[in-house]
Amino acid sequence: MRGNQLSKKPEIRIKVKDAIELITEMFKTKECSDYEAKTIAERLCGANLKGHDSHGIVRVPRYFEWMEREWVFANRKAELVIDAGALACLDAKQGFGQVAGEYAVDEGIKRAKTHGVSVVGLRNSGHLGRIGDWAERAADAGFISFHFVNVRGSLLVAPFGGTDRRGSTSPLAIGIPSKDKEHIILDMATSTVAEGKVMVAQKGGKPLPAGALVDSSGNLSTNPEVMYGKIGEDEVPDSENGTGAITAFGLHKGSGINFMMEMLGGALTGSGVSAGIDDKEKRKFANGMLSIYISVEKMVDLDYFTKEVQSYASFVRASPPSDKNGKVLIPGDKEIITNSDRMANGLPVAPIVWENIKQTAEKLNIHNVDRFQSAII
Ligand code: NAD
């Protein structure tokens, strides 16, 4: 109900270039290198461009809070801790995921070029943002990739049949490269919705789908208060203040996939699962990511593969839509459509989100923040 009411608020459109400029300037005040600051800004805006507002600029105030809590540090270079041919592991040492993710993917591509396949772990990473970014980076280089991710220290998701938080939103991404760069990218949280979507709903954005949340008594809900408690408009939502949980997607099967993300992204990479039975205190936030890279041409004739992929994609898209005005999509289509609209028309943002970013910028002593008022289209 609350989400529905808030979503009637007007949205504003921010020019991508202006958002990148302001956010880059903000991270530079915290000693991020020019490259790191710009990469964080570009990848957050990139998530908005692809329609994943939950992993976009709405995160900016929270990233600064995380730096204060020492959950993430500026300018930490990921270190190669396992170097065993097709197998490697990097330790991001709580550095920004936007940069550590690039190192990890590039390591995987390099090794898959030599061996045909590679498996790369990334442990102790700051937030890796939109995981589809990493599948896209591999696809740009012509590689298929799988990314199994968990979120250490983040308990948000109830297991199938449970009523409290026992797991993270643990995303999964799979990328299939395409010659025209319109790659096929499945990129999804293994919870019914990503936590950021609850945050977006709380800030007046798109309401949550039915059954997205469960309160502590086991009732399904769409009210973000279940996750954050009652908060004021200018407060940063903190999931530690809520008593409910996000549901795992896909009933018992989705709950099982969510569990396996902890095994692969958390236990196997050495990053750690979201929480353990003997924990005395909350674990420090980190993304763990296990990625597999496959060279298509070392497996099968490239022309055959391309034709089969295109043929099947067209076959699926041609299914008569159940909604007469609808369109059948394959993984990644929605992001491609949204990207072209937003590149042309700017990023739609709830006014409170932009206001929170500007307030954070002012706290960082960035003066004359209103020059970015021109960003509002
Ligand atoms: P979503 O539900 O919007 O989309 C999931 C997938 O479904 C996408 O591949 C999309 O292309 C596809 N899709 C969407 N609409 C479709 C349609 N009508 N027909 C066919 N396919 C369709 O995504 P989500 O699960 O809410 O995840 C949002 C983002 O959150 C992702 O980018 C994910 O990587 C990110 N995430 C990150 C973390 C982290 O810790 N870094 C944690 C959780 C989620």
mmCIF file with all atom_site columns, N, CA and C in Angstrom, residues 310-368:
data_model
loop_
_atom_site.group_PDB
_atom_site.id
_atom_site.type_symbol
_atom_site.label_atom_id
_atom_site.label_alt_id
_atom_site.label_comp_id
_atom_site.label_asym_id
_atom_site.label_entity_id
_atom_site.label_seq_id
_atom_site.pdbx_PDB_ins_code
_atom_site.Cartn_x
_atom_site.Cartn_y
_atom_site.Cartn_z
_atom_site.occupancy
_atom_site.B_iso_or_equiv
_atom_site.pdbx_formal_charge
_atom_site.auth_seq_id
_atom_site.auth_comp_id
_atom_site.auth_asym_id
_atom_site.auth_atom_id
_atom_site.pdbx_PDB_model_num
ATOM 1   N N  . GLN A 1 310 ? 21.191 -17.507 -32.083 1.00 0.00 ? 310 GLN A N  1
ATOM 2   C CA . GLN A 1 310 ? 20.260 -16.542 -32.691 1.00 0.00 ? 310 GLN A CA 1
ATOM 3   C C  . GLN A 1 310 ? 18.935 -17.195 -33.055 1.00 0.00 ? 310 GLN A C  1
ATOM 4   N N  . SER A 1 311 ? 19.042 -18.420 -33.570 1.00 0.00 ? 311 SER A N  1
ATOM 5   C CA . SER A 1 311 ? 17.837 -19.122 -33.986 1.00 0.00 ? 311 SER A CA 1
ATOM 6   C C  . SER A 1 311 ? 16.929 -19.391 -32.767 1.00 0.00 ? 311 SER A C  1
ATOM 7   N N  . TYR A 1 312 ? 17.546 -19.830 -31.667 1.00 0.00 ? 312 TYR A N  1
ATOM 8   C CA . TYR A 1 312 ? 16.726 -20.133 -30.490 1.00 0.00 ? 312 TYR A CA 1
ATOM 9   C C  . TYR A 1 312 ? 16.151 -18.855 -29.866 1.00 0.00 ? 312 TYR A C  1
ATOM 10  N N  . ALA A 1 313 ? 16.968 -17.797 -29.856 1.00 0.00 ? 313 ALA A N  1
ATOM 11  C CA . ALA A 1 313 ? 16.487 -16.517 -29.293 1.00 0.00 ? 313 ALA A CA 1
ATOM 12  C C  . ALA A 1 313 ? 15.261 -16.042 -30.089 1.00 0.00 ? 313 ALA A C  1
ATOM 13  N N  . SER A 1 314 ? 15.328 -16.141 -31.409 1.00 0.00 ? 314 SER A N  1
ATOM 14  C CA . SER A 1 314 ? 14.198 -15.696 -32.244 1.00 0.00 ? 314 SER A CA 1
ATOM 15  C C  . SER A 1 314 ? 12.982 -16.595 -32.022 1.00 0.00 ? 314 SER A C  1
ATOM 16  N N  . PHE A 1 315 ? 13.242 -17.890 -31.899 1.00 0.00 ? 315 PHE A N  1
ATOM 17  C CA . PHE A 1 315 ? 12.162 -18.858 -31.670 1.00 0.00 ? 315 PHE A CA 1
ATOM 18  C C  . PHE A 1 315 ? 11.412 -18.526 -30.369 1.00 0.00 ? 315 PHE A C  1
ATOM 19  N N  . VAL A 1 316 ? 12.161 -18.213 -29.320 1.00 0.00 ? 316 VAL A N  1
ATOM 20  C CA . VAL A 1 316 ? 11.542 -17.914 -28.025 1.00 0.00 ? 316 VAL A CA 1
ATOM 21  C C  . VAL A 1 316 ? 10.797 -16.576 -28.092 1.00 0.00 ? 316 VAL A C  1
ATOM 22  N N  . ARG A 1 317 ? 11.445 -15.564 -28.674 1.00 0.00 ? 317 ARG A N  1
ATOM 23  C CA . ARG A 1 317 ? 10.794 -14.239 -28.747 1.00 0.00 ? 317 ARG A CA 1
ATOM 24  C C  . ARG A 1 317 ? 9.508  -14.288 -29.568 1.00 0.00 ? 317 ARG A C  1
ATOM 25  N N  . ALA A 1 318 ? 9.403  -15.276 -30.449 1.00 0.00 ? 318 ALA A N  1
ATOM 26  C CA . ALA A 1 318 ? 8.226  -15.356 -31.336 1.00 0.00 ? 318 ALA A CA 1
ATOM 27  C C  . ALA A 1 318 ? 7.016  -16.011 -30.667 1.00 0.00 ? 318 ALA A C  1
ATOM 28  N N  . SER A 1 319 ? 7.152  -16.401 -29.411 1.00 0.00 ? 319 SER A N  1
ATOM 29  C CA . SER A 1 319 ? 6.005  -16.995 -28.712 1.00 0.00 ? 319 SER A CA 1
ATOM 30  C C  . SER A 1 319 ? 4.884  -15.950 -28.612 1.00 0.00 ? 319 SER A C  1
ATOM 31  N N  . PRO A 1 320 ? 3.635  -16.328 -28.938 1.00 0.00 ? 320 PRO A N  1
ATOM 32  C CA . PRO A 1 320 ? 2.545  -15.344 -28.842 1.00 0.00 ? 320 PRO A CA 1
ATOM 33  C C  . PRO A 1 320 ? 2.425  -14.847 -27.401 1.00 0.00 ? 320 PRO A C  1
ATOM 34  N N  . PRO A 1 321 ? 2.477  -13.524 -27.192 1.00 0.00 ? 321 PRO A N  1
ATOM 35  C CA . PRO A 1 321 ? 2.454  -13.009 -25.805 1.00 0.00 ? 321 PRO A CA 1
ATOM 36  C C  . PRO A 1 321 ? 1.116  -13.258 -25.119 1.00 0.00 ? 321 PRO A C  1
ATOM 37  N N  . SER A 1 322 ? 1.185  -13.571 -23.829 1.00 0.00 ? 322 SER A N  1
ATOM 38  C CA . SER A 1 322 ? -0.049 -13.806 -23.067 1.00 0.00 ? 322 SER A CA 1
ATOM 39  C C  . SER A 1 322 ? -0.813 -12.482 -22.907 1.00 0.00 ? 322 SER A C  1
ATOM 40  N N  . ASP A 1 323 ? -0.065 -11.385 -22.813 1.00 0.00 ? 323 ASP A N  1
ATOM 41  C CA . ASP A 1 323 ? -0.682 -10.062 -22.746 1.00 0.00 ? 323 ASP A CA 1
ATOM 42  C C  . ASP A 1 323 ? -0.638 -9.491  -24.166 1.00 0.00 ? 323 ASP A C  1
ATOM 43  N N  . LYS A 1 324 ? -1.806 -9.144  -24.702 1.00 0.00 ? 324 LYS A N  1
ATOM 44  C CA . LYS A 1 324 ? -1.885 -8.715  -26.108 1.00 0.00 ? 324 LYS A CA 1
ATOM 45  C C  . LYS A 1 324 ? -0.956 -7.545  -26.438 1.00 0.00 ? 324 LYS A C  1
ATOM 46  N N  . ASN A 1 325 ? -0.717 -6.661  -25.429 1.00 0.00 ? 325 ASN A N  1
ATOM 47  C CA . ASN A 1 325 ? 0.182  -5.525  -25.664 1.00 0.00 ? 325 ASN A CA 1
ATOM 48  C C  . ASN A 1 325 ? 1.621  -5.838  -25.257 1.00 0.00 ? 325 ASN A C  1
ATOM 49  N N  . GLY A 1 326 ? 1.832  -7.066  -24.812 1.00 0.00 ? 326 GLY A N  1
ATOM 50  C CA . GLY A 1 326 ? 3.162  -7.419  -24.306 1.00 0.00 ? 326 GLY A CA 1
ATOM 51  C C  . GLY A 1 326 ? 4.068  -7.981  -25.387 1.00 0.00 ? 326 GLY A C  1
ATOM 52  N N  . LYS A 1 327 ? 5.266  -8.353  -24.961 1.00 0.00 ? 327 LYS A N  1
ATOM 53  C CA . LYS A 1 327 ? 6.291  -8.845  -25.863 1.00 0.00 ? 327 LYS A CA 1
ATOM 54  C C  . LYS A 1 327 ? 7.065  -9.915  -25.098 1.00 0.00 ? 327 LYS A C  1
ATOM 55  N N  . VAL A 1 328 ? 7.360  -11.037 -25.749 1.00 0.00 ? 328 VAL A N  1
ATOM 56  C CA . VAL A 1 328 ? 8.156  -12.054 -25.061 1.00 0.00 ? 328 VAL A CA 1
ATOM 57  C C  . VAL A 1 328 ? 9.639  -11.683 -25.189 1.00 0.00 ? 328 VAL A C  1
ATOM 58  N N  . LEU A 1 329 ? 10.307 -11.662 -24.040 1.00 0.00 ? 329 LEU A N  1
ATOM 59  C CA . LEU A 1 329 ? 11.715 -11.246 -24.002 1.00 0.00 ? 329 LEU A CA 1
ATOM 60  C C  . LEU A 1 329 ? 12.599 -12.416 -23.603 1.00 0.00 ? 329 LEU A C  1
ATOM 61  N N  . ILE A 1 330 ? 13.870 -12.323 -23.950 1.00 0.00 ? 330 ILE A N  1
ATOM 62  C CA . ILE A 1 330 ? 14.847 -13.288 -23.428 1.00 0.00 ? 330 ILE A CA 1
ATOM 63  C C  . ILE A 1 330 ? 15.759 -12.545 -22.452 1.00 0.00 ? 330 ILE A C  1
ATOM 64  N N  . PRO A 1 331 ? 16.573 -13.273 -21.673 1.00 0.00 ? 331 PRO A N  1
ATOM 65  C CA . PRO A 1 331 ? 17.413 -12.587 -20.686 1.00 0.00 ? 331 PRO A CA 1
ATOM 66  C C  . PRO A 1 331 ? 18.265 -11.492 -21.326 1.00 0.00 ? 331 PRO A C  1
ATOM 67  N N  . GLY A 1 332 ? 18.226 -10.314 -20.722 1.00 0.00 ? 332 GLY A N  1
ATOM 68  C CA . GLY A 1 332 ? 19.045 -9.197  -21.197 1.00 0.00 ? 332 GLY A CA 1
ATOM 69  C C  . GLY A 1 332 ? 18.302 -8.241  -22.115 1.00 0.00 ? 332 GLY A C  1
ATOM 70  N N  . ASP A 1 333 ? 17.189 -8.668  -22.707 1.00 0.00 ? 333 ASP A N  1
ATOM 71  C CA . ASP A 1 333 ? 16.448 -7.783  -23.629 1.00 0.00 ? 333 ASP A CA 1
ATOM 72  C C  . ASP A 1 333 ? 15.984 -6.514  -22.930 1.00 0.00 ? 333 ASP A C  1
ATOM 73  N N  . LYS A 1 334 ? 15.446 -6.710  -21.728 1.00 0.00 ? 334 LYS A N  1
ATOM 74  C CA . LYS A 1 334 ? 14.859 -5.569  -21.031 1.00 0.00 ? 334 LYS A CA 1
ATOM 75  C C  . LYS A 1 334 ? 15.932 -4.511  -20.757 1.00 0.00 ? 334 LYS A C  1
ATOM 76  N N  . GLU A 1 335 ? 17.104 -4.981  -20.374 1.00 0.00 ? 335 GLU A N  1
ATOM 77  C CA . GLU A 1 335 ? 18.208 -4.052  -20.075 1.00 0.00 ? 335 GLU A CA 1
ATOM 78  C C  . GLU A 1 335 ? 18.621 -3.294  -21.340 1.00 0.00 ? 335 GLU A C  1
ATOM 79  N N  . ILE A 1 336 ? 18.636 -3.979  -22.483 1.00 0.00 ? 336 ILE A N  1
ATOM 80  C CA . ILE A 1 336 ? 19.040 -3.323  -23.742 1.00 0.00 ? 336 ILE A CA 1
ATOM 81  C C  . ILE A 1 336 ? 18.017 -2.247  -24.114 1.00 0.00 ? 336 ILE A C  1
ATOM 82  N N  . ILE A 1 337 ? 16.731 -2.578  -23.961 1.00 0.00 ? 337 ILE A N  1
ATOM 83  C CA . ILE A 1 337 ? 15.665 -1.610  -24.298 1.00 0.00 ? 337 ILE A CA 1
ATOM 84  C C  . ILE A 1 337 ? 15.758 -0.394  -23.362 1.00 0.00 ? 337 ILE A C  1
ATOM 85  N N  . THR A 1 338 ? 15.907 -0.678  -22.058 1.00 0.00 ? 338 THR A N  1
ATOM 86  C CA . THR A 1 338 ? 15.950 0.408   -21.075 1.00 0.00 ? 338 THR A CA 1
ATOM 87  C C  . THR A 1 338 ? 17.163 1.297   -21.301 1.00 0.00 ? 338 THR A C  1
ATOM 88  N N  . ASN A 1 339 ? 18.291 0.666   -21.608 1.00 0.00 ? 339 ASN A N  1
ATOM 89  C CA . ASN A 1 339 ? 19.535 1.415   -21.825 1.00 0.00 ? 339 ASN A CA 1
ATOM 90  C C  . ASN A 1 339 ? 19.364 2.449   -22.949 1.00 0.00 ? 339 ASN A C  1
ATOM 91  N N  . SER A 1 340 ? 18.736 2.048   -24.044 1.00 0.00 ? 340 SER A N  1
ATOM 92  C CA . SER A 1 340 ? 18.665 3.018   -25.146 1.00 0.00 ? 340 SER A CA 1
ATOM 93  C C  . SER A 1 340 ? 17.722 4.168   -24.792 1.00 0.00 ? 340 SER A C  1
ATOM 94  N N  . ASP A 1 341 ? 16.634 3.872   -24.050 1.00 0.00 ? 341 ASP A N  1
ATOM 95  C CA . ASP A 1 341 ? 15.742 4.964   -23.626 1.00 0.00 ? 341 ASP A CA 1
ATOM 96  C C  . ASP A 1 341 ? 16.486 5.935   -22.695 1.00 0.00 ? 341 ASP A C  1
ATOM 97  N N  . ARG A 1 342 ? 17.203 5.379   -21.722 1.00 0.00 ? 342 ARG A N  1
ATOM 98  C CA . ARG A 1 342 ? 17.814 6.240   -20.697 1.00 0.00 ? 342 ARG A CA 1
ATOM 99  C C  . ARG A 1 342 ? 19.040 6.992   -21.220 1.00 0.00 ? 342 ARG A C  1
ATOM 100 N N  . MET A 1 343 ? 19.742 6.397   -22.181 1.00 0.00 ? 343 MET A N  1
ATOM 101 C CA . MET A 1 343 ? 20.861 7.126   -22.792 1.00 0.00 ? 343 MET A CA 1
ATOM 102 C C  . MET A 1 343 ? 20.320 8.403   -23.447 1.00 0.00 ? 343 MET A C  1
ATOM 103 N N  . ALA A 1 344 ? 19.128 8.267   -24.046 1.00 0.00 ? 344 ALA A N  1
ATOM 104 C CA . ALA A 1 344 ? 18.553 9.411   -24.757 1.00 0.00 ? 344 ALA A CA 1
ATOM 105 C C  . ALA A 1 344 ? 17.880 10.398  -23.803 1.00 0.00 ? 344 ALA A C  1
ATOM 106 N N  . ASN A 1 345 ? 17.196 9.881   -22.781 1.00 0.00 ? 345 ASN A N  1
ATOM 107 C CA . ASN A 1 345 ? 16.327 10.739  -21.977 1.00 0.00 ? 345 ASN A CA 1
ATOM 108 C C  . ASN A 1 345 ? 16.771 10.967  -20.538 1.00 0.00 ? 345 ASN A C  1
ATOM 109 N N  . GLY A 1 346 ? 17.905 10.427  -20.145 1.00 0.00 ? 346 GLY A N  1
ATOM 110 C CA . GLY A 1 346 ? 18.396 10.594  -18.776 1.00 0.00 ? 346 GLY A CA 1
ATOM 111 C C  . GLY A 1 346 ? 17.878 9.508   -17.836 1.00 0.00 ? 346 GLY A C  1
ATOM 112 N N  . LEU A 1 347 ? 18.404 9.542   -16.600 1.00 0.00 ? 347 LEU A N  1
ATOM 113 C CA . LEU A 1 347 ? 18.045 8.516   -15.611 1.00 0.00 ? 347 LEU A CA 1
ATOM 114 C C  . LEU A 1 347 ? 16.842 8.958   -14.785 1.00 0.00 ? 347 LEU A C  1
ATOM 115 N N  . PRO A 1 348 ? 15.738 8.189   -14.779 1.00 0.00 ? 348 PRO A N  1
ATOM 116 C CA . PRO A 1 348 ? 14.624 8.566   -13.906 1.00 0.00 ? 348 PRO A CA 1
ATOM 117 C C  . PRO A 1 348 ? 14.971 8.240   -12.453 1.00 0.00 ? 348 PRO A C  1
ATOM 118 N N  . VAL A 1 349 ? 14.838 9.224   -11.595 1.00 0.00 ? 349 VAL A N  1
ATOM 119 C CA . VAL A 1 349 ? 15.235 9.040   -10.190 1.00 0.00 ? 349 VAL A CA 1
ATOM 120 C C  . VAL A 1 349 ? 14.154 9.667   -9.319  1.00 0.00 ? 349 VAL A C  1
ATOM 121 N N  . ALA A 1 350 ? 13.834 9.005   -8.211  1.00 0.00 ? 350 ALA A N  1
ATOM 122 C CA . ALA A 1 350 ? 12.900 9.617   -7.256  1.00 0.00 ? 350 ALA A CA 1
ATOM 123 C C  . ALA A 1 350 ? 13.594 10.867  -6.691  1.00 0.00 ? 350 ALA A C  1
ATOM 124 N N  . PRO A 1 351 ? 12.870 12.017  -6.579  1.00 0.00 ? 351 PRO A N  1
ATOM 125 C CA . PRO A 1 351 ? 13.515 13.254  -6.116  1.00 0.00 ? 351 PRO A CA 1
ATOM 126 C C  . PRO A 1 351 ? 14.290 13.081  -4.815  1.00 0.00 ? 351 PRO A C  1
ATOM 127 N N  . ILE A 1 352 ? 13.779 12.254  -3.906  1.00 0.00 ? 352 ILE A N  1
ATOM 128 C CA . ILE A 1 352 ? 14.434 12.081  -2.608  1.00 0.00 ? 352 ILE A CA 1
ATOM 129 C C  . ILE A 1 352 ? 15.813 11.414  -2.756  1.00 0.00 ? 352 ILE A C  1
ATOM 130 N N  . VAL A 1 353 ? 15.948 10.577  -3.767  1.00 0.00 ? 353 VAL A N  1
ATOM 131 C CA . VAL A 1 353 ? 17.233 9.905   -3.992  1.00 0.00 ? 353 VAL A CA 1
ATOM 132 C C  . VAL A 1 353 ? 18.285 10.935  -4.394  1.00 0.00 ? 353 VAL A C  1
ATOM 133 N N  . TRP A 1 354 ? 17.900 11.826  -5.329  1.00 0.00 ? 354 TRP A N  1
ATOM 134 C CA . TRP A 1 354 ? 18.833 12.868  -5.794  1.00 0.00 ? 354 TRP A CA 1
ATOM 135 C C  . TRP A 1 354 ? 19.154 13.835  -4.648  1.00 0.00 ? 354 TRP A C  1
ATOM 136 N N  . GLU A 1 355 ? 18.127 14.153  -3.848  1.00 0.00 ? 355 GLU A N  1
ATOM 137 C CA . GLU A 1 355 ? 18.305 15.045  -2.702  1.00 0.00 ? 355 GLU A CA 1
ATOM 138 C C  . GLU A 1 355 ? 19.292 14.429  -1.702  1.00 0.00 ? 355 GLU A C  1
ATOM 139 N N  . ASN A 1 356 ? 19.141 13.119  -1.431  1.00 0.00 ? 356 ASN A N  1
ATOM 140 C CA . ASN A 1 356 ? 20.057 12.434  -0.498  1.00 0.00 ? 356 ASN A CA 1
ATOM 141 C C  . ASN A 1 356 ? 21.493 12.469  -1.006  1.00 0.00 ? 356 ASN A C  1
ATOM 142 N N  . ILE A 1 357 ? 21.667 12.339  -2.324  1.00 0.00 ? 357 ILE A N  1
ATOM 143 C CA . ILE A 1 357 ? 23.020 12.365  -2.899  1.00 0.00 ? 357 ILE A CA 1
ATOM 144 C C  . ILE A 1 357 ? 23.604 13.770  -2.726  1.00 0.00 ? 357 ILE A C  1
ATOM 145 N N  . LYS A 1 358 ? 22.785 14.785  -2.999  1.00 0.00 ? 358 LYS A N  1
ATOM 146 C CA . LYS A 1 358 ? 23.287 16.155  -2.881  1.00 0.00 ? 358 LYS A CA 1
ATOM 147 C C  . LYS A 1 358 ? 23.636 16.490  -1.423  1.00 0.00 ? 358 LYS A C  1
ATOM 148 N N  . GLN A 1 359 ? 22.791 16.004  -0.494  1.00 0.00 ? 359 GLN A N  1
ATOM 149 C CA . GLN A 1 359 ? 23.079 16.243  0.930   1.00 0.00 ? 359 GLN A CA 1
ATOM 150 C C  . GLN A 1 359 ? 24.400 15.573  1.324   1.00 0.00 ? 359 GLN A C  1
ATOM 151 N N  . THR A 1 360 ? 24.607 14.352  0.819   1.00 0.00 ? 360 THR A N  1
ATOM 152 C CA . THR A 1 360 ? 25.872 13.649  1.118   1.00 0.00 ? 360 THR A CA 1
ATOM 153 C C  . THR A 1 360 ? 27.036 14.444  0.547   1.00 0.00 ? 360 THR A C  1
ATOM 154 N N  . ALA A 1 361 ? 26.861 14.981  -0.676  1.00 0.00 ? 361 ALA A N  1
ATOM 155 C CA . ALA A 1 361 ? 27.931 15.767  -1.317  1.00 0.00 ? 361 ALA A CA 1
ATOM 156 C C  . ALA A 1 361 ? 28.252 17.001  -0.472  1.00 0.00 ? 361 ALA A C  1
ATOM 157 N N  . GLU A 1 362 ? 27.228 17.644  0.055   1.00 0.00 ? 362 GLU A N  1
ATOM 158 C CA . GLU A 1 362 ? 27.455 18.842  0.875   1.00 0.00 ? 362 GLU A CA 1
ATOM 159 C C  . GLU A 1 362 ? 28.233 18.488  2.145   1.00 0.00 ? 362 GLU A C  1
ATOM 160 N N  . LYS A 1 363 ? 27.886 17.320  2.724   1.00 0.00 ? 363 LYS A N  1
ATOM 161 C CA . LYS A 1 363 ? 28.621 16.874  3.922   1.00 0.00 ? 363 LYS A CA 1
ATOM 162 C C  . LYS A 1 363 ? 30.091 16.625  3.594   1.00 0.00 ? 363 LYS A C  1
ATOM 163 N N  . LEU A 1 364 ? 30.371 16.311  2.339   1.00 0.00 ? 364 LEU A N  1
ATOM 164 C CA . LEU A 1 364 ? 31.758 16.061  1.920   1.00 0.00 ? 364 LEU A CA 1
ATOM 165 C C  . LEU A 1 364 ? 32.456 17.358  1.518   1.00 0.00 ? 364 LEU A C  1
ATOM 166 N N  . ASN A 1 365 ? 31.784 18.490  1.833   1.00 0.00 ? 365 ASN A N  1
ATOM 167 C CA . ASN A 1 365 ? 32.331 19.819  1.512   1.00 0.00 ? 365 ASN A CA 1
ATOM 168 C C  . ASN A 1 365 ? 32.439 20.070  0.014   1.00 0.00 ? 365 ASN A C  1
ATOM 169 N N  . ILE A 1 366 ? 31.561 19.470  -0.747  1.00 0.00 ? 366 ILE A N  1
ATOM 170 C CA . ILE A 1 366 ? 31.499 19.828  -2.165  1.00 0.00 ? 366 ILE A CA 1
ATOM 171 C C  . ILE A 1 366 ? 30.547 21.015  -2.236  1.00 0.00 ? 366 ILE A C  1
ATOM 172 N N  . HIS A 1 367 ? 31.111 22.156  -2.615  1.00 0.00 ? 367 HIS A N  1
ATOM 173 C CA . HIS A 1 367 ? 30.329 23.388  -2.582  1.00 0.00 ? 367 HIS A CA 1
ATOM 174 C C  . HIS A 1 367 ? 29.569 23.556  -3.887  1.00 0.00 ? 367 HIS A C  1
ATOM 175 N N  . ASN A 1 368 ? 28.578 24.408  -3.803  1.00 0.00 ? 368 ASN A N  1
ATOM 176 C CA . ASN A 1 368 ? 27.821 24.762  -5.003  1.00 0.00 ? 368 ASN A CA 1
ATOM 177 C C  . ASN A 1 368 ? 27.218 23.531  -5.680  1.00 0.00 ? 368 ASN A C  1
#
